[in-house]
PDB file of C-alpha atoms in Angstrom:
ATOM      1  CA  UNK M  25      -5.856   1.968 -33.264  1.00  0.00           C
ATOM      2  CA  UNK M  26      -5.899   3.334 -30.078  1.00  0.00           C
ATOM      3  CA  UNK M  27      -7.014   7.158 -29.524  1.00  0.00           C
ATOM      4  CA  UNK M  28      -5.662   9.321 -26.660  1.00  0.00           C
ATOM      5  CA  UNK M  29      -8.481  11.724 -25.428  1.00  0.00           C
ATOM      6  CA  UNK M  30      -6.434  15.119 -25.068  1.00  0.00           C
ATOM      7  CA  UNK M  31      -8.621  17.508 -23.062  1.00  0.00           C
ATOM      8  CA  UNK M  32      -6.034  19.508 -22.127  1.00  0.00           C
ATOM      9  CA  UNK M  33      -5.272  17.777 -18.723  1.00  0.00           C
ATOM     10  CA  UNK M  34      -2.822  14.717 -19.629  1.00  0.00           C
ATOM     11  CA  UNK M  35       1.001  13.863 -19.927  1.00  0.00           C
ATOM     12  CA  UNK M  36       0.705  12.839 -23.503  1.00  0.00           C
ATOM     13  CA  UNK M  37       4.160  13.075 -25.169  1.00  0.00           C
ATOM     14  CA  UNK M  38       5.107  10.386 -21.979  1.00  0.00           C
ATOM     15  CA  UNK M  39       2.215   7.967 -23.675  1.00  0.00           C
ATOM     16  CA  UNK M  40       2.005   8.187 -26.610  1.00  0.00           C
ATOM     17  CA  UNK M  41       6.110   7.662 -26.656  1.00  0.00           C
ATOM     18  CA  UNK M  42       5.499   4.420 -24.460  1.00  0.00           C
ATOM     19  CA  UNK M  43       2.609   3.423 -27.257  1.00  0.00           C
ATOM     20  CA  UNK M  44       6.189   3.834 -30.228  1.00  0.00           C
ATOM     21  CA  UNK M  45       7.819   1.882 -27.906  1.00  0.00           C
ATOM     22  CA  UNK M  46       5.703  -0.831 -28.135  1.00  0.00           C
ATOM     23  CA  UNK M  47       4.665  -0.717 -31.822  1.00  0.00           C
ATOM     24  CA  UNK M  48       1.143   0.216 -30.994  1.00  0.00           C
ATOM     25  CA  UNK M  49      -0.823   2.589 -33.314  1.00  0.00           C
ATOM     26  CA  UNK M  50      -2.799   5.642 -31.482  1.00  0.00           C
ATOM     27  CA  UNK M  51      -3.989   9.055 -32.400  1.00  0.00           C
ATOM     28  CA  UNK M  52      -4.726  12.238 -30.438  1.00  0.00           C
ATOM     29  CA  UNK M  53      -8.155  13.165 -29.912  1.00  0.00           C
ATOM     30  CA  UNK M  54      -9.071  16.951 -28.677  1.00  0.00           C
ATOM     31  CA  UNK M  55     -12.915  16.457 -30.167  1.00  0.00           C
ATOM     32  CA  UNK M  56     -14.720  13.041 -30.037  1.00  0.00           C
ATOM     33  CA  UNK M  57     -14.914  13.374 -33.831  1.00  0.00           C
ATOM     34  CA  UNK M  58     -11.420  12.859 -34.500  1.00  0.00           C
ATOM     35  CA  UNK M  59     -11.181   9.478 -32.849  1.00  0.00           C
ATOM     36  CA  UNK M  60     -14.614   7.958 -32.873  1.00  0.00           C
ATOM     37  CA  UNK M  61     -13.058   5.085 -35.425  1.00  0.00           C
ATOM     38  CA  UNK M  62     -10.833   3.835 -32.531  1.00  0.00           C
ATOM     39  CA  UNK M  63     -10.586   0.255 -31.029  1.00  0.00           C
ATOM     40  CA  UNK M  64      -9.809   1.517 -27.594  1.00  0.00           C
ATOM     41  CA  UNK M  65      -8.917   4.709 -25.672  1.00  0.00           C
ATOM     42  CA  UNK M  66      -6.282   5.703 -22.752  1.00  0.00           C
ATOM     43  CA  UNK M  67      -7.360   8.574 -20.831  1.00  0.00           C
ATOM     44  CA  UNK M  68      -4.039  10.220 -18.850  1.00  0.00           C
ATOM     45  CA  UNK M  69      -5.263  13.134 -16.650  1.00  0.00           C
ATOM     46  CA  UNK M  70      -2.970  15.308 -14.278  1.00  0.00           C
ATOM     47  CA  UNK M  71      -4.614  17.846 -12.429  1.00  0.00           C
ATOM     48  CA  UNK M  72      -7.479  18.686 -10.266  1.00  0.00           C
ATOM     49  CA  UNK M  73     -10.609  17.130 -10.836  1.00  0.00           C
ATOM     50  CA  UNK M  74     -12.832  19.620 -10.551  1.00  0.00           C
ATOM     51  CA  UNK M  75     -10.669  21.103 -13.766  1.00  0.00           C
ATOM     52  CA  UNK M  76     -10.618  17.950 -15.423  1.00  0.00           C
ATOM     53  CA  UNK M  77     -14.196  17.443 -15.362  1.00  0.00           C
ATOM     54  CA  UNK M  78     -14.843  20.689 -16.799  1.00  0.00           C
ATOM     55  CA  UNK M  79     -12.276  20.741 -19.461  1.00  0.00           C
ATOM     56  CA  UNK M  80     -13.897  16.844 -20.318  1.00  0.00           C
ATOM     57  CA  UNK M  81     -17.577  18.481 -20.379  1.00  0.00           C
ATOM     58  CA  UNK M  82     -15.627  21.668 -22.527  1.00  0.00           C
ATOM     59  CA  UNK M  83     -14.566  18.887 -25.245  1.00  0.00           C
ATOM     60  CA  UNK M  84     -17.444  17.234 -25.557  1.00  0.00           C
ATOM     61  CA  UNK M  85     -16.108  13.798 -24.080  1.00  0.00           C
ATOM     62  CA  UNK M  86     -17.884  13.121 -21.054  1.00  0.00           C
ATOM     63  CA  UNK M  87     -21.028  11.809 -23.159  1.00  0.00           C
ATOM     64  CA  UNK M  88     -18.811  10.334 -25.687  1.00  0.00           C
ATOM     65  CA  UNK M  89     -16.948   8.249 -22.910  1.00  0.00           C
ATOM     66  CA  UNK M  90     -19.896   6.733 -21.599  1.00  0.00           C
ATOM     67  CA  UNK M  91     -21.304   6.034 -24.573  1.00  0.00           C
ATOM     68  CA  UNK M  92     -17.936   3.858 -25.509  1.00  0.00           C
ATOM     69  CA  UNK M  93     -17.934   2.444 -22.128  1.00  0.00           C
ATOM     70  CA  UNK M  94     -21.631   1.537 -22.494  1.00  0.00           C
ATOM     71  CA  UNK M  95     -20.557  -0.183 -25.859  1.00  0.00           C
ATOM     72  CA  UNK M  96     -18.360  -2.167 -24.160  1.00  0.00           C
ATOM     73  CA  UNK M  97     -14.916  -0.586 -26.204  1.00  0.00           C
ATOM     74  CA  UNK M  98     -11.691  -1.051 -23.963  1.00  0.00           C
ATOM     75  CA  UNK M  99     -11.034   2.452 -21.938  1.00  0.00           C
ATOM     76  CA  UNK M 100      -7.779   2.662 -19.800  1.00  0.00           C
ATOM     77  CA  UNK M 101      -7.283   5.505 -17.035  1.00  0.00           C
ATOM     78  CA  UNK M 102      -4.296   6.906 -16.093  1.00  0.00           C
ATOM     79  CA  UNK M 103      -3.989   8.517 -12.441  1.00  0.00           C
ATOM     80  CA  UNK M 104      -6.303  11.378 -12.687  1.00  0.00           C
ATOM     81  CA  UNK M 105      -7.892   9.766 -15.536  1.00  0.00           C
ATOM     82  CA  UNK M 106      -8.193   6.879 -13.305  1.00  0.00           C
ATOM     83  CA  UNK M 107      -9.871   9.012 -10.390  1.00  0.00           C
ATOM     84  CA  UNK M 108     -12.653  10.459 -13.200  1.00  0.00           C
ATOM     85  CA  UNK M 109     -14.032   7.034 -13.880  1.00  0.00           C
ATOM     86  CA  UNK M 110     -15.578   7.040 -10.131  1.00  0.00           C
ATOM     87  CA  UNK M 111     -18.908   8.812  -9.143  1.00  0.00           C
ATOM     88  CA  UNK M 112     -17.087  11.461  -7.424  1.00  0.00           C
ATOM     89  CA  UNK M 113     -14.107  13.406  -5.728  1.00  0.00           C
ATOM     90  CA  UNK M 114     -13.453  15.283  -2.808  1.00  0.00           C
ATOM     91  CA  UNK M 115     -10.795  17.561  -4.363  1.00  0.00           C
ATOM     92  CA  UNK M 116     -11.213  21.456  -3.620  1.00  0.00           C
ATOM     93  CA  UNK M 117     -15.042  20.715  -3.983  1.00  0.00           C
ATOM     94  CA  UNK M 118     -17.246  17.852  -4.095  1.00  0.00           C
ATOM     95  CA  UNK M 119     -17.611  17.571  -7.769  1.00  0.00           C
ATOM     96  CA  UNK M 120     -19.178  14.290  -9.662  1.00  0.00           C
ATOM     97  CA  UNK M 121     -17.064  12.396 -12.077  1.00  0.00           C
ATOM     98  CA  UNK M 122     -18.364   9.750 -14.836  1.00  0.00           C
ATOM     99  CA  UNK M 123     -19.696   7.624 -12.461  1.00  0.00           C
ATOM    100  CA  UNK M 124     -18.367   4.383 -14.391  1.00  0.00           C
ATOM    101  CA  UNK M 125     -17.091   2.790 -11.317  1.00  0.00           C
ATOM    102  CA  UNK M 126     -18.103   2.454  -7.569  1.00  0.00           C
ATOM    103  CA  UNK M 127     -16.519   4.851  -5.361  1.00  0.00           C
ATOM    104  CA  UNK M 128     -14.941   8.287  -4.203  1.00  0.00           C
ATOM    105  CA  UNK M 129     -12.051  10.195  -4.245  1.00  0.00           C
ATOM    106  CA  UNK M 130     -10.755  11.205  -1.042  1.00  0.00           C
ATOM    107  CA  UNK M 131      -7.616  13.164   0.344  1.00  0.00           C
ATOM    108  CA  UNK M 132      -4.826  11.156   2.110  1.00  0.00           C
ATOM    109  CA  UNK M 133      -5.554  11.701   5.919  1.00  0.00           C
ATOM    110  CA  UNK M 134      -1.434  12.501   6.374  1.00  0.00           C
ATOM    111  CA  UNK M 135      -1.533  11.295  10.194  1.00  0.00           C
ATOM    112  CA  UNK M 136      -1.094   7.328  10.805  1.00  0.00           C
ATOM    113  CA  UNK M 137      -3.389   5.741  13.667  1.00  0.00           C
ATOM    114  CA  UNK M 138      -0.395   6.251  15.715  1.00  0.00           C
ATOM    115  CA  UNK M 139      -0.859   9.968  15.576  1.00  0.00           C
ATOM    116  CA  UNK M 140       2.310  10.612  13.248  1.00  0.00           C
ATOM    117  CA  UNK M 141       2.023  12.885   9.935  1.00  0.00           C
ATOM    118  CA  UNK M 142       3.394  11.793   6.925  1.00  0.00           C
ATOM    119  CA  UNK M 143       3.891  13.228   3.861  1.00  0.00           C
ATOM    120  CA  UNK M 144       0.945  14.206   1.456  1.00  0.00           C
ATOM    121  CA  UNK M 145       1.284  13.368  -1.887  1.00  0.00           C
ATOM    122  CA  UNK M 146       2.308  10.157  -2.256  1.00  0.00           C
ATOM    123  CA  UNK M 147       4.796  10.496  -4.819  1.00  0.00           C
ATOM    124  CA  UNK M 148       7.323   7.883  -5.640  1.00  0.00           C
ATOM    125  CA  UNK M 149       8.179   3.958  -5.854  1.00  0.00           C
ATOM    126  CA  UNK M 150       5.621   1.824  -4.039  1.00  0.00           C
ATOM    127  CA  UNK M 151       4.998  -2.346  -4.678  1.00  0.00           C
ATOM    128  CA  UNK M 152       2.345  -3.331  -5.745  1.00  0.00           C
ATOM    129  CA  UNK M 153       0.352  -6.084  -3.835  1.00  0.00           C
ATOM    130  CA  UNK M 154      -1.666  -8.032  -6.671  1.00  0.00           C
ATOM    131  CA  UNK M 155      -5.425  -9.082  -5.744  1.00  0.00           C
ATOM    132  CA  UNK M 156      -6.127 -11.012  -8.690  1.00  0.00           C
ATOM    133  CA  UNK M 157      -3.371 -12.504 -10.315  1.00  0.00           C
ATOM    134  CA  UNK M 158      -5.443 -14.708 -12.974  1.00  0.00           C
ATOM    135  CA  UNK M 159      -6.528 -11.407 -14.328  1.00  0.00           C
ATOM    136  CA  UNK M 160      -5.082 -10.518 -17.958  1.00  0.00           C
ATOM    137  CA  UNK M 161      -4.361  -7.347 -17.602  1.00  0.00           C
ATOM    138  CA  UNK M 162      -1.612  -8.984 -14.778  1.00  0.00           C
ATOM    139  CA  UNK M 163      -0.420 -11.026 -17.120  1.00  0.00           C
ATOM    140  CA  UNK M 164       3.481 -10.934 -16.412  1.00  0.00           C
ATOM    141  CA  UNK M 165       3.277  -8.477 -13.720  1.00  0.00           C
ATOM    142  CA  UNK M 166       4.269  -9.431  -9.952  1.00  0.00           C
ATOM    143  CA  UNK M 167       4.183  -7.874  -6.756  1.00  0.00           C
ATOM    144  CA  UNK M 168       6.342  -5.117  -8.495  1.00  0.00           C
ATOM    145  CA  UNK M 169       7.088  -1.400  -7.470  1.00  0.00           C
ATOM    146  CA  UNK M 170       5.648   1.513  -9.997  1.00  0.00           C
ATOM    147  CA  UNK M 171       5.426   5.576  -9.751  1.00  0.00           C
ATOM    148  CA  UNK M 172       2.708   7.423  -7.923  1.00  0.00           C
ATOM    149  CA  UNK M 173       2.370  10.881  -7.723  1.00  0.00           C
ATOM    150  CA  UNK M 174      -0.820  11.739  -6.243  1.00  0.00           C
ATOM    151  CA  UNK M 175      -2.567  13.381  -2.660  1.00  0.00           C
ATOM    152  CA  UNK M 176      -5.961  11.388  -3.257  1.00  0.00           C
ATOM    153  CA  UNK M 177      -6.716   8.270  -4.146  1.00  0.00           C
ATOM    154  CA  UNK M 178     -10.087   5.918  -4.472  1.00  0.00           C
ATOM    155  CA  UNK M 179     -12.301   4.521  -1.798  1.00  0.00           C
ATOM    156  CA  UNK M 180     -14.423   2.195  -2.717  1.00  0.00           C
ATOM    157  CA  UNK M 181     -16.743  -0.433  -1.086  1.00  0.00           C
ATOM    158  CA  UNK M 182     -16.322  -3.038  -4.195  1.00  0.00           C
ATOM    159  CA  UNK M 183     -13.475  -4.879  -3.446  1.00  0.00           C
ATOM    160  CA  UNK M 184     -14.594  -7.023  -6.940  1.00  0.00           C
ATOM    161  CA  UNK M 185     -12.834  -3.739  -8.924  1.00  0.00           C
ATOM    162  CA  UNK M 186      -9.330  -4.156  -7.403  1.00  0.00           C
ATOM    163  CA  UNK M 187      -6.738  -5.503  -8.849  1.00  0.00           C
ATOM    164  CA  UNK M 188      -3.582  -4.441  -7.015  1.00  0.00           C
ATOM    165  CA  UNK M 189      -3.433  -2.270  -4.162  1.00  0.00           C
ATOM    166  CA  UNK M 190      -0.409  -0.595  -2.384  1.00  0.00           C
ATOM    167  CA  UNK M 191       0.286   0.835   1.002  1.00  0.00           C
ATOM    168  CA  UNK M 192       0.218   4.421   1.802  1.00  0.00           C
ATOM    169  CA  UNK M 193      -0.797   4.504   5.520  1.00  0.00           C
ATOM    170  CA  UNK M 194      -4.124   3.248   3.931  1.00  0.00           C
ATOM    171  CA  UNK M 195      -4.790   0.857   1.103  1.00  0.00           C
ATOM    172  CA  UNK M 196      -4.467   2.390  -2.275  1.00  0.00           C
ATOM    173  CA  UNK M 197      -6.528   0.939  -5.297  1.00  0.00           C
ATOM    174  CA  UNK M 198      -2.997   0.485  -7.919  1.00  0.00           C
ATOM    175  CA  UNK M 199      -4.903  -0.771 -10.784  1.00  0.00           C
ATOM    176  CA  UNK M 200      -8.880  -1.116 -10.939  1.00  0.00           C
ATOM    177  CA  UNK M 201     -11.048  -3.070 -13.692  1.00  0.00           C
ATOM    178  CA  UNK M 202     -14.759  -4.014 -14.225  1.00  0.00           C
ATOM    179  CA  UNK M 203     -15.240  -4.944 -17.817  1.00  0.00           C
ATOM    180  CA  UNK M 204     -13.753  -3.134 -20.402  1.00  0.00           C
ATOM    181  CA  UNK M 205     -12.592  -0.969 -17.789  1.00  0.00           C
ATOM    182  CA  UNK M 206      -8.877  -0.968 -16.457  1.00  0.00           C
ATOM    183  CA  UNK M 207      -7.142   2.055 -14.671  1.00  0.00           C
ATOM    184  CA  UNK M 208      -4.557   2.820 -12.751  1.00  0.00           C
ATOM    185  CA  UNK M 209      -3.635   5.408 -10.062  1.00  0.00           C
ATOM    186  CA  UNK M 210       0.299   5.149 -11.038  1.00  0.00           C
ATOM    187  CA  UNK M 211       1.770   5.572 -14.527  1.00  0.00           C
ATOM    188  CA  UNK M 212       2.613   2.605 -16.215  1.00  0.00           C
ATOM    189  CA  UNK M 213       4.136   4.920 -18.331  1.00  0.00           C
ATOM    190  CA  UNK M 214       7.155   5.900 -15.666  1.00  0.00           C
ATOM    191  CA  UNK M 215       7.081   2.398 -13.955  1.00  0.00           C
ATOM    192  CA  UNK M 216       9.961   1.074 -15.860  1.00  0.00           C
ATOM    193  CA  UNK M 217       8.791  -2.867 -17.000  1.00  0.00           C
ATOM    194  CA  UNK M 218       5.990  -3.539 -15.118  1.00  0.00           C
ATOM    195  CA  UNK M 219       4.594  -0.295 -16.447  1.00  0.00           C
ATOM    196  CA  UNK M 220       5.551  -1.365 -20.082  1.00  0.00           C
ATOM    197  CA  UNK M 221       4.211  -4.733 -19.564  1.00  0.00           C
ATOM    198  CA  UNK M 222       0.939  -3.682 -18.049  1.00  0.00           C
ATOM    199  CA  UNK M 223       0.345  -1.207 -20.997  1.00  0.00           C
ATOM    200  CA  UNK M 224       1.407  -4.152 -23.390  1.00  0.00           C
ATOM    201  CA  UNK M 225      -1.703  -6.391 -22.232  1.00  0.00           C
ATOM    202  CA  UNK M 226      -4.335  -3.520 -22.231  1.00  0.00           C
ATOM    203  CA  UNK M 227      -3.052  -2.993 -26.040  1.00  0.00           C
ATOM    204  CA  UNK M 228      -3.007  -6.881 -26.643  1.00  0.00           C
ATOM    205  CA  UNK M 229      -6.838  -6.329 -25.909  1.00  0.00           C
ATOM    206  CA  UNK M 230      -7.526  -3.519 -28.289  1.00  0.00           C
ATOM    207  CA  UNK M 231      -5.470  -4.562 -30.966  1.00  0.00           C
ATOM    208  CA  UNK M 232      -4.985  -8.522 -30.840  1.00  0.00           C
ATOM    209  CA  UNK M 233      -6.080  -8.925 -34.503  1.00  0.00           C
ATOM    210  CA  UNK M 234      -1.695  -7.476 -34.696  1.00  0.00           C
ATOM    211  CA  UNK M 235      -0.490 -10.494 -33.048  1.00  0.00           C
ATOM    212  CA  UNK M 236       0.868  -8.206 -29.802  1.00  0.00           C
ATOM    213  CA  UNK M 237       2.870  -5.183 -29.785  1.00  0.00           C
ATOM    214  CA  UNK M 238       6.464  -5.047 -29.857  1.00  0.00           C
ATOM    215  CA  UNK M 239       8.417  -4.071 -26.937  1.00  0.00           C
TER     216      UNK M 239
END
């Protein structure tokens, strides 16, 4: 069973429809009580982060999702809920996240070292380049192109975390891991099969005892 921590700050209806599609059991969670019994967790987050942090502390999960991490239970971020994992963000104030991974979240410079602005967010198709493609959670997925929709992204001296990266004017961590962690700045969600796929083998770890999901 998977449980999707609702704080008040995710798309969930968009996951938990791409969970049905793929057979995989999950349950919403607005109190850490309600889905303390679960295998693994996805944490979607759209938003601020200085908002998202609060509403997390305002639910009682921020303890609760280091304790899991700590435990070594599968966690899964999901753009914003991707940038929280980090030790802290840039956005409207500097403001300290979970502090799970290495690294910041900064603002998109919008000017190229030619001088030239472009446009801030990033939002839309981008390919992914793959750093490690013996990685698992890769498993089937190729140097393919996925939805962003985001003005900040990590920076982060531990090039060990990255998995795939894309190019925005600067390198953009796609999809992070260390552990039982695994995150990613897109939504696999809205990134048609390699977004499917890529949810596919974080469920195959939560819930291999069900011989895979479905797709």
């Amino acid at each position: 069973m998977i449980g999707i921590i609702d704080y008040g700050m995710g798309n969930l209806f968009s996951v938990s429809k791409a969970l049905e599609r793929l057979g995989v059991p999950y349950k919403f969670g607005e109190r850490p009580g309600q889905i303390a019994d679960c295998d693994g967790y996805i944490l979607p987050g759209v938003g601020a982060f200085p908002d998202a942090v609060k509403a997390l502390q305002k639910h009682g999960f921020v303890e609760f999702i280091k304790e899991k991490a700590s435990e070594g239970v599968p966690l899964y971020g999901i753009c914003l809920g991707m940038q929280l994992l980090f030790e802290e963000s840039e956005e409207n104030q500097l403001t300290k996240g979970l502090g799970l991974l290495p690294g910041r979240i900064v603002r998109f410079p919008g000017i190229d070292e030619a001088g030239h602005s472009y446009k801030v967010p990033h939002m839309g198709w981008n390919r992914l380049d793959i750093k490690q493609k013996d990685h698992p959670l890769l498993e089937g997925i190729g140097n393919d192109y996925v939805y962003f929709v985001h003005s900040y992204y990590v920076y982060s001296n531990d090039k060990s975390i990255l998995l795939a990266t894309a190019d925005y004017q600067v390198e953009v961590p796609g999809i992070v891991g260390k552990g039982s962690l695994y995150a990613s700045q897109f939504h696999p969600e809205k990134s048609s099969k390699a977004g499917m796929q890529l949810l596919e083998n974080f469920c195959r770890k939560v819930v291999p005892a069900q011989g895979g999901v479905q797709a």
